[in-house]
C-alpha atoms as one frame of an Amber mdcrd trajectory, in Angstrom:
protein
  -7.342  -0.252 -18.227 -10.179  -2.394 -19.485 -10.052  -2.177 -23.289 -12.571
   0.380 -24.602 -13.195   2.006 -27.952 -12.829   5.761 -28.309 -16.600   5.972
 -28.666 -17.102   4.046 -25.421 -14.614   6.258 -23.583 -16.308   9.413 -24.886
 -19.678   8.118 -23.712 -18.311   7.162 -20.300 -16.859  10.618 -19.642 -19.590
  12.599 -21.412 -17.132  14.064 -23.895 -16.949  15.010 -27.570 -14.648  12.839
 -29.667 -12.338  14.600 -32.128 -10.474  11.995 -34.245  -6.828  12.697 -34.910
  -4.679  12.749 -38.038  -3.197   9.426 -36.930  -6.150   7.609 -38.497  -7.964
   6.859 -35.255 -11.731   6.390 -35.431 -14.575   5.928 -33.002 -13.888   2.179
 -33.075 -10.188   2.468 -32.228  -9.504   0.472 -29.038  -7.547   1.955 -26.124
  -6.232  -0.265 -23.339  -3.288   1.693 -21.928  -3.027   3.240 -18.482  -3.906
   6.874 -17.814  -1.565   9.644 -16.683  -1.871  13.264 -15.615   1.889  13.888
 -15.802   3.250  14.033 -19.357   6.622  12.800 -18.080   5.033   9.503 -17.082
   3.370   8.795 -20.426   4.269   5.574 -22.239   3.158   4.325 -25.651  -0.572
   3.670 -25.927  -1.572   5.549 -22.798  -4.174   8.257 -22.146  -3.120  11.776
 -21.117  -5.572  13.792 -19.024  -4.760  17.506 -19.375  -5.813  18.786 -15.955
  -5.750  22.419 -14.989  -4.121  22.816 -11.572  -3.194  25.640  -9.239   0.407
  25.705 -10.437   0.142  24.884 -14.134  -2.110  23.736 -16.973  -1.812  20.220
 -18.368  -2.735  21.484 -21.820   0.714  23.061 -22.026   2.285  19.607 -21.934
   0.214  17.945 -24.652   3.107  18.048 -27.194   5.372  16.181 -24.772   2.658
  13.608 -24.107   2.227  12.992 -27.827   5.969  12.711 -28.350   6.143  10.096
 -25.588   3.507   7.971 -27.336   0.124   8.988 -25.944  -2.750   7.379 -27.853
  -5.525   9.675 -26.584  -5.880  13.140 -25.070  -8.638  14.072 -22.659  -8.778
  17.864 -22.789 -10.978  20.796 -21.881 -10.324  22.508 -25.214  -9.035  21.276
 -28.570  -5.258  21.586 -28.594  -3.547  19.219 -31.049  -5.047  17.164 -33.862
  -2.153  14.733 -34.306  -3.969  12.131 -32.171  -7.534  11.648 -30.980  -8.944
  14.053 -28.412 -12.008  13.859 -26.227 -13.144  17.300 -25.102 -14.804  17.466
 -21.676 -15.978  20.101 -19.235 -13.610  19.038 -16.456 -10.665  16.673 -16.968
 -10.511  15.657 -13.290 -14.186  14.716 -13.292 -13.639  12.828 -16.545 -10.769
  10.878 -14.966 -13.078   9.706 -12.193 -15.851   8.847 -14.635 -13.536   6.695
 -16.758 -12.250   4.913 -13.652 -15.838   4.213 -12.586 -16.720   2.679 -15.963
 -13.527   0.642 -16.153 -14.041  -0.815 -12.660 -17.712  -1.547 -13.433 -16.716
  -3.577 -16.481 -13.879  -5.329 -14.666 -16.211  -6.456 -11.891 -18.890  -7.578
 -14.309 -16.559  -9.597 -16.487 -14.049 -11.090 -14.085 -13.176 -12.043 -10.535
 -12.055  -8.622  -9.286 -12.212  -8.032  -5.529 -11.645  -4.549  -4.104 -10.070
  -3.590  -0.795 -10.465   0.042   0.301  -8.195   1.293   3.097  -8.551   4.546
   5.008  -7.491   5.980   8.354  -5.614   8.911   9.825  -2.400   6.867   9.995
  -1.019   3.707   8.428  -2.788   3.614   5.060   0.293   3.241   2.895   2.005
   0.734   5.184  -1.118  -1.429   5.380  -1.698  -1.194   1.634   1.863  -2.325
   0.947   1.562  -5.239   3.382  -1.713  -6.385   1.829  -0.486  -6.064  -1.755
   2.662  -8.064  -0.970   0.605 -10.707   0.812  -1.854 -11.155  -2.058   0.854
 -11.146  -4.718   2.782 -13.747  -2.736  -0.371 -15.886  -2.681  -0.670 -15.684
  -6.482  -3.386 -13.057  -6.891  -3.019 -10.707  -9.875  -2.937  -7.514  -7.815
  -3.083  -3.783  -8.480  -2.267  -1.449  -5.584  -1.972   2.289  -5.166   1.461
   3.580  -6.134   3.184   5.605  -3.410   0.353   7.393  -1.571  -2.016   7.791
  -4.523  -5.251   8.101  -2.589  -7.079  11.281  -3.612  -9.411  12.391  -6.423
  -6.539  12.039  -8.914  -4.361   9.276  -7.504  -7.336   7.045  -6.733  -8.706
   6.956 -10.303  -5.202   6.591 -11.772  -4.764   3.459  -9.659  -8.178   2.115
 -10.643  -7.358   2.615 -14.323  -4.443   0.183 -13.982  -6.963  -2.631 -13.472
  -7.304  -5.000 -16.437  -9.568  -7.935 -17.243  -7.048 -10.229 -15.506  -6.849
  -8.298 -12.229  -8.094 -10.266  -9.222  -7.421  -7.779  -6.417  -7.399  -3.987
  -6.255  -5.883  -2.661  -3.015  -6.679   1.037  -2.895  -5.763   3.709  -0.383
  -8.660   6.106  -0.009  -7.757   9.394   1.624  -9.551  12.701   1.951  -9.067
  16.328   2.835 -12.809  17.056   3.082 -16.102  15.309   3.688 -17.465  13.395
   0.723 -14.125  12.529  -0.874 -13.904   8.969   0.456 -17.528   8.394  -0.526
 -16.637   9.576  -4.034 -13.782   7.081  -4.259 -15.831   4.185  -2.899 -18.523
   4.977  -5.467 -15.905   4.620  -8.219 -14.557   1.328  -6.836 -17.031  -0.177
  -4.331 -15.008  -2.237  -1.840 -15.856  -5.760  -0.802 -13.541  -5.199   2.146
 -13.546  -1.706   3.671 -10.823  -0.991   6.232 -10.660   1.840   8.790  -7.364
   1.952  10.672  -7.765   4.969  12.936  -9.402   8.324  13.502  -6.844  10.827
  14.731  -5.800  14.441  14.378  -3.966  14.006  11.072  -5.500  16.582   8.664
  -7.871  17.769  11.413  -7.148  21.335  10.388  -8.430  20.665   6.884 -11.451
  18.722   8.110 -12.395  21.314  10.716 -12.222  19.061  13.780 -12.110  15.494
  15.021 -15.854  14.886  14.616 -15.682  15.867  10.966 -12.706  13.536  10.616
 -14.843  10.752  12.107 -17.706  11.363   9.690 -15.299  11.470   6.753 -13.484
   8.253   7.626 -16.780   6.483   8.290 -17.731   7.024   4.646 -15.603   3.933
   3.988 -18.151   1.654   5.691 -21.467   3.527   5.531 -22.387   2.329   2.046
 -20.938  -1.184   2.227 -23.582  -3.805   1.385 -24.417  -6.629   3.776 -22.320
  -8.945   1.596 -19.168  -6.930   2.325 -16.775  -6.925   5.289 -15.810  -3.912
   7.402 -12.362  -4.432   8.930 -12.272  -2.123  11.962  -9.740  -1.276  14.662
 -11.098  -2.520  18.001  -8.501  -0.445  19.874  -9.704   2.922  18.515 -12.887
   4.105  20.299 -13.973   6.259  17.373 -13.527   3.438  14.876 -15.522   1.145
  17.180 -18.522   3.474  16.781 -18.484   2.796  13.024 -19.862  -0.705  13.595
 -23.221   0.973  14.207 -23.078   2.698  10.824 -22.540  -0.253   8.504 -24.591
  -3.164   7.190 -21.443  -5.132   6.459 -20.103  -7.971   8.550 -17.578  -6.520
  11.008 -14.150  -8.079  11.471 -12.303  -6.540  14.413  -8.526  -6.286  14.635
  -6.355  -5.006  17.466  -4.922  -5.916  20.837  -8.334  -5.864  22.519  -9.473
  -9.310  23.758 -12.645  -9.036  21.640 -10.728  -8.600  18.366 -11.192 -11.341
  15.777  -7.587 -10.890  14.655  -5.513  -9.826  17.629  -1.991  -9.466  18.948
  -0.794 -10.383  22.410   2.621 -10.536  24.083   3.891  -7.633  21.993   7.620
  -6.916  22.344   9.513  -4.332  20.290  13.228  -3.822  19.792  15.581  -2.377
  17.182  15.034  -5.399  14.946  11.263  -5.134  14.758   8.335  -6.439  16.773
   7.432  -9.875  18.117   3.869 -10.797  18.951   1.434 -13.680  19.104  -1.144
 -13.531  16.315  -4.505 -15.112  17.138  -7.301 -15.328  14.575 -10.867 -16.540
  14.785 -11.410 -18.769  11.778 -14.488 -20.409  10.262 -18.126 -19.784  11.061
 -19.859 -22.876  12.452 -18.178 -23.528  14.774 -15.629 -20.731  15.133 -12.134
 -21.901  16.008  -9.030 -19.981  17.042  -5.479 -20.453  15.860  -2.365 -18.716
  17.157   1.110 -18.235  15.729   4.257 -16.444  16.809   5.200 -13.561  14.488
   8.564 -11.830  14.085   7.494  -8.694  12.231  10.595  -6.868  10.977   8.983
  -3.417  10.802  10.181  -1.146  13.599   7.631   0.287  16.016   4.883  -1.272
  18.094   2.343   1.045  16.438   2.823  -0.871  13.168   1.409  -4.016  14.776
  -2.075  -2.613  14.089  -1.216  -2.320  10.397   0.046  -5.912  10.397  -3.186
  -7.096  12.053  -5.346  -5.260   9.514  -3.334  -6.831   6.701  -3.719 -10.240
   8.328  -7.497  -9.806   8.536  -7.639  -8.936   4.841  -5.424 -11.862   3.872
  -7.601 -14.263   5.838 -10.630 -12.731   4.127  -9.083 -13.674   0.783  -8.841
 -17.286   1.926  -5.179 -17.384   2.929  -4.194 -19.660   5.783  -2.829 -18.205
   8.992   0.544 -19.729   8.102   0.515 -17.948   4.725  -0.280 -14.681   6.498
   2.523 -15.091   9.033   5.039 -16.045   6.351   4.182 -12.909   4.400   4.407
 -10.609   7.434   7.747 -12.058   8.443   9.146 -11.623   4.929   8.464  -7.866
   4.920  11.618  -5.941   4.079  10.378  -2.358   4.353   6.809  -1.258   4.939
   7.363   1.934   2.945  10.323   4.307   2.337  10.546   7.024   4.962   8.409
   5.065   7.430  10.447   3.747  10.369  13.209   2.983   7.872  16.359   1.798
   9.640  19.574   3.215   8.151  23.161   3.803   9.213  25.163   1.275  11.193
  28.697   2.688  11.205  30.082   3.220  14.710  26.900   1.649  16.027  24.880
   4.716  15.021  21.315   3.818  14.009  19.206   6.261  12.006  15.433   5.732
  11.958  13.980   7.747   9.071  10.262   8.226   9.685   9.858  11.606   8.014
   7.477  10.709   5.204   4.590  12.005   7.261   3.580  12.832  10.829   0.512
  13.288  12.976   0.353  13.685  16.771  -0.391   9.965  17.138   2.409   8.768
  14.877   4.877  11.304  16.321   4.106  10.093  19.834   4.435   6.455  18.798
   7.770   7.098  17.075   9.196   8.812  20.177   8.114   5.888  22.343   9.800
   3.522  19.901  13.003   5.565  20.007  13.079   5.392  23.803  12.356   1.666
  23.731  14.848   0.431  21.134  17.987   2.343  22.161  20.867   0.305  23.541
  21.194   0.422  27.340  23.268   3.420  28.323  23.359   4.849  24.794  21.975
   8.221  23.723  18.703   8.868  21.928  18.409  11.815  19.548  15.053  12.988
  18.151  15.260  15.196  15.062  11.759  16.621  14.727  10.005  18.930  12.281
   6.496  20.307  12.095   3.274  18.330  11.984   1.147  19.814   9.192  -2.578
  20.351   8.717  -3.556  20.448  12.393  -5.345  23.797  12.245  -6.413  25.048
  15.671  -4.847  21.983  17.312  -1.349  22.753  16.033  -0.010  24.710  18.998
  -1.174  22.396  21.760  -0.117  19.260  19.860   3.399  20.569  19.242   3.523
  21.484  22.936   2.496  17.964  23.877   5.199  16.365  21.742   7.872  18.641
  23.227   6.814  17.669  26.737   6.698  13.988  25.815  10.259  14.082  24.481
  11.440  15.403  27.846   9.415  12.932  29.888  10.689  10.006  27.799  14.212
  11.174  28.694  15.253  11.582  25.061  18.928  12.589  25.262  18.773  15.383
  22.696  15.969  17.062  20.806  16.907  18.688  17.486  14.006  20.808  16.210
  14.077  21.926  12.577  12.047  24.708  10.911  10.144  27.737  12.142   6.834
  25.855  12.015   8.153  23.492  14.707   9.760  26.121  16.961   6.966  25.843
  19.526   7.930  22.211  20.095  11.458  23.373  21.008  10.160  26.088  23.347
   7.820  23.660  25.109  10.680  21.257  25.750  12.775  24.063  27.232   9.881
  25.290  29.349   9.417  21.842  30.814  12.454  22.769  32.871  14.065  19.347
  32.917  16.776  20.097  30.391  19.744  22.355  30.160  20.567  22.785  26.489
  19.425  19.332  25.394  16.927  20.916  22.989  18.421  22.836  20.069  16.708
  24.640  17.216  17.768  25.099  13.581  15.956  27.042  10.894  16.779  24.555
   8.149  17.777  20.942   7.559  21.305  21.768   6.348  22.190  23.442   9.652
  20.708  20.532  11.579  22.724  18.071   9.470  25.971  19.898  10.181  25.194
  19.917  13.904  24.456  16.197  13.934  27.640  15.304  12.082  29.613  17.175
  14.745  27.777  15.846  17.803  26.596  12.288  17.158  28.457   9.677  19.179
  29.071   5.959  18.633  26.030   3.947  19.704  23.511   6.792  19.281  20.022
   6.037  17.994  18.586   8.885  15.916  14.938   9.362  14.978  14.080  11.751
  12.118  10.355  12.541  12.132   8.143  15.226  10.562   5.334  15.768   8.127
   6.348  15.454   4.496   5.967  19.200   3.975   8.781  19.836   6.471  11.209
  18.095   4.131  13.148  16.073   6.695  12.989  12.772   4.821  15.981  13.906
   2.747  17.795  14.770   5.985  17.177  11.251   7.262  18.497   9.795   4.015
  21.618  11.989   4.223  22.314  10.849   7.779  21.793   7.248   6.759  24.336
   7.609   3.962  26.809   9.423   6.223  26.760   6.591   8.740  26.291   3.664
   6.352
């Protein structure tokens, strides 16, 4: 965090300062990161005691103090051993402090902010961009894990210091206005929209609401900013009409400024030709061959978005390609290749799932399997689809059959309709099996997998199949 006195923090979050018995005063300087989980506290940090649905952060103040917290942000006075700032709402205060810290960082340094949103691919793209900028020597802060909401976003922003040159922030939402709130805290110079799909459509209330929500990323960008938009997504294309920023298109469309052609995917990753329009007067084009080691053709879009951002930071096309080709793993649980014993390959892609990413993963499974070998899709439910849930699970079941997946293993009652749809397609005789839980599915797979099989494990995080994928990977390591 940008160093601030207790008085400055209290003013920023509209709180009442209560000095502690540790000798702190209004002029005491705080520069540590902020946490909402007492187990994560380190010496000198700030603990925000949030009240949640499951528990109350105020109950964990003693643990935070014992772990070295220097300041408490609370909604009631709880412990006078260290300084407290009492506020109306700790979550609102967290956002307010992040806003002030980012404002000071931008005013006093060379901080540039990248905001990334989309129905799919945020975390993968964020990781690619952060690795690219760090490799190029930029002092970079990026969202940890998938910290992209009203809590995770500010916690990431509060890791920015006076030396930070790049903040790469995922900005997600479960309702309209949430992305706008995050962009107000940390106004991007580069705003990225990857896709508009059915992920979280149930929470948003429909695809049009999803569109409006995702477009908040670019609506308020100034004309000095850049909107990096997916030319292959018709809904994202419409966002060009809603922004004053300069638009940089990425995708496989011929009009894209950063585009991929000659895309070929196999079990080792994806090969494509990267072409970028560079310069302004006159514009020139340069092309390079890329061997991107992340499995799945659908991740090419994430690589292109990352390339556009890297070029926007002044990297050469060769620097961009070198970074993409050095990628080890886009993110745990995302098309993560495991196993290997007896030629059995396990693709663990169960960190999250939407209809688009589920469809893309199944296509990848069908594409990368060895000739003549079996393909096994272990699928769980796709969450947060609302009224679309039934028809989308039906569609995935039908797709698995039509792609000639050798065996479909469906796990969990919430995904049962997928299993029934596959059976009703009429093409199979027992190739689709259903299990109520992951343990039963694991036992079945251990008994039935054959040498040379390629296994995809895919579901939303709530279905809990990522651990199943990890177990299979260990079993066949």
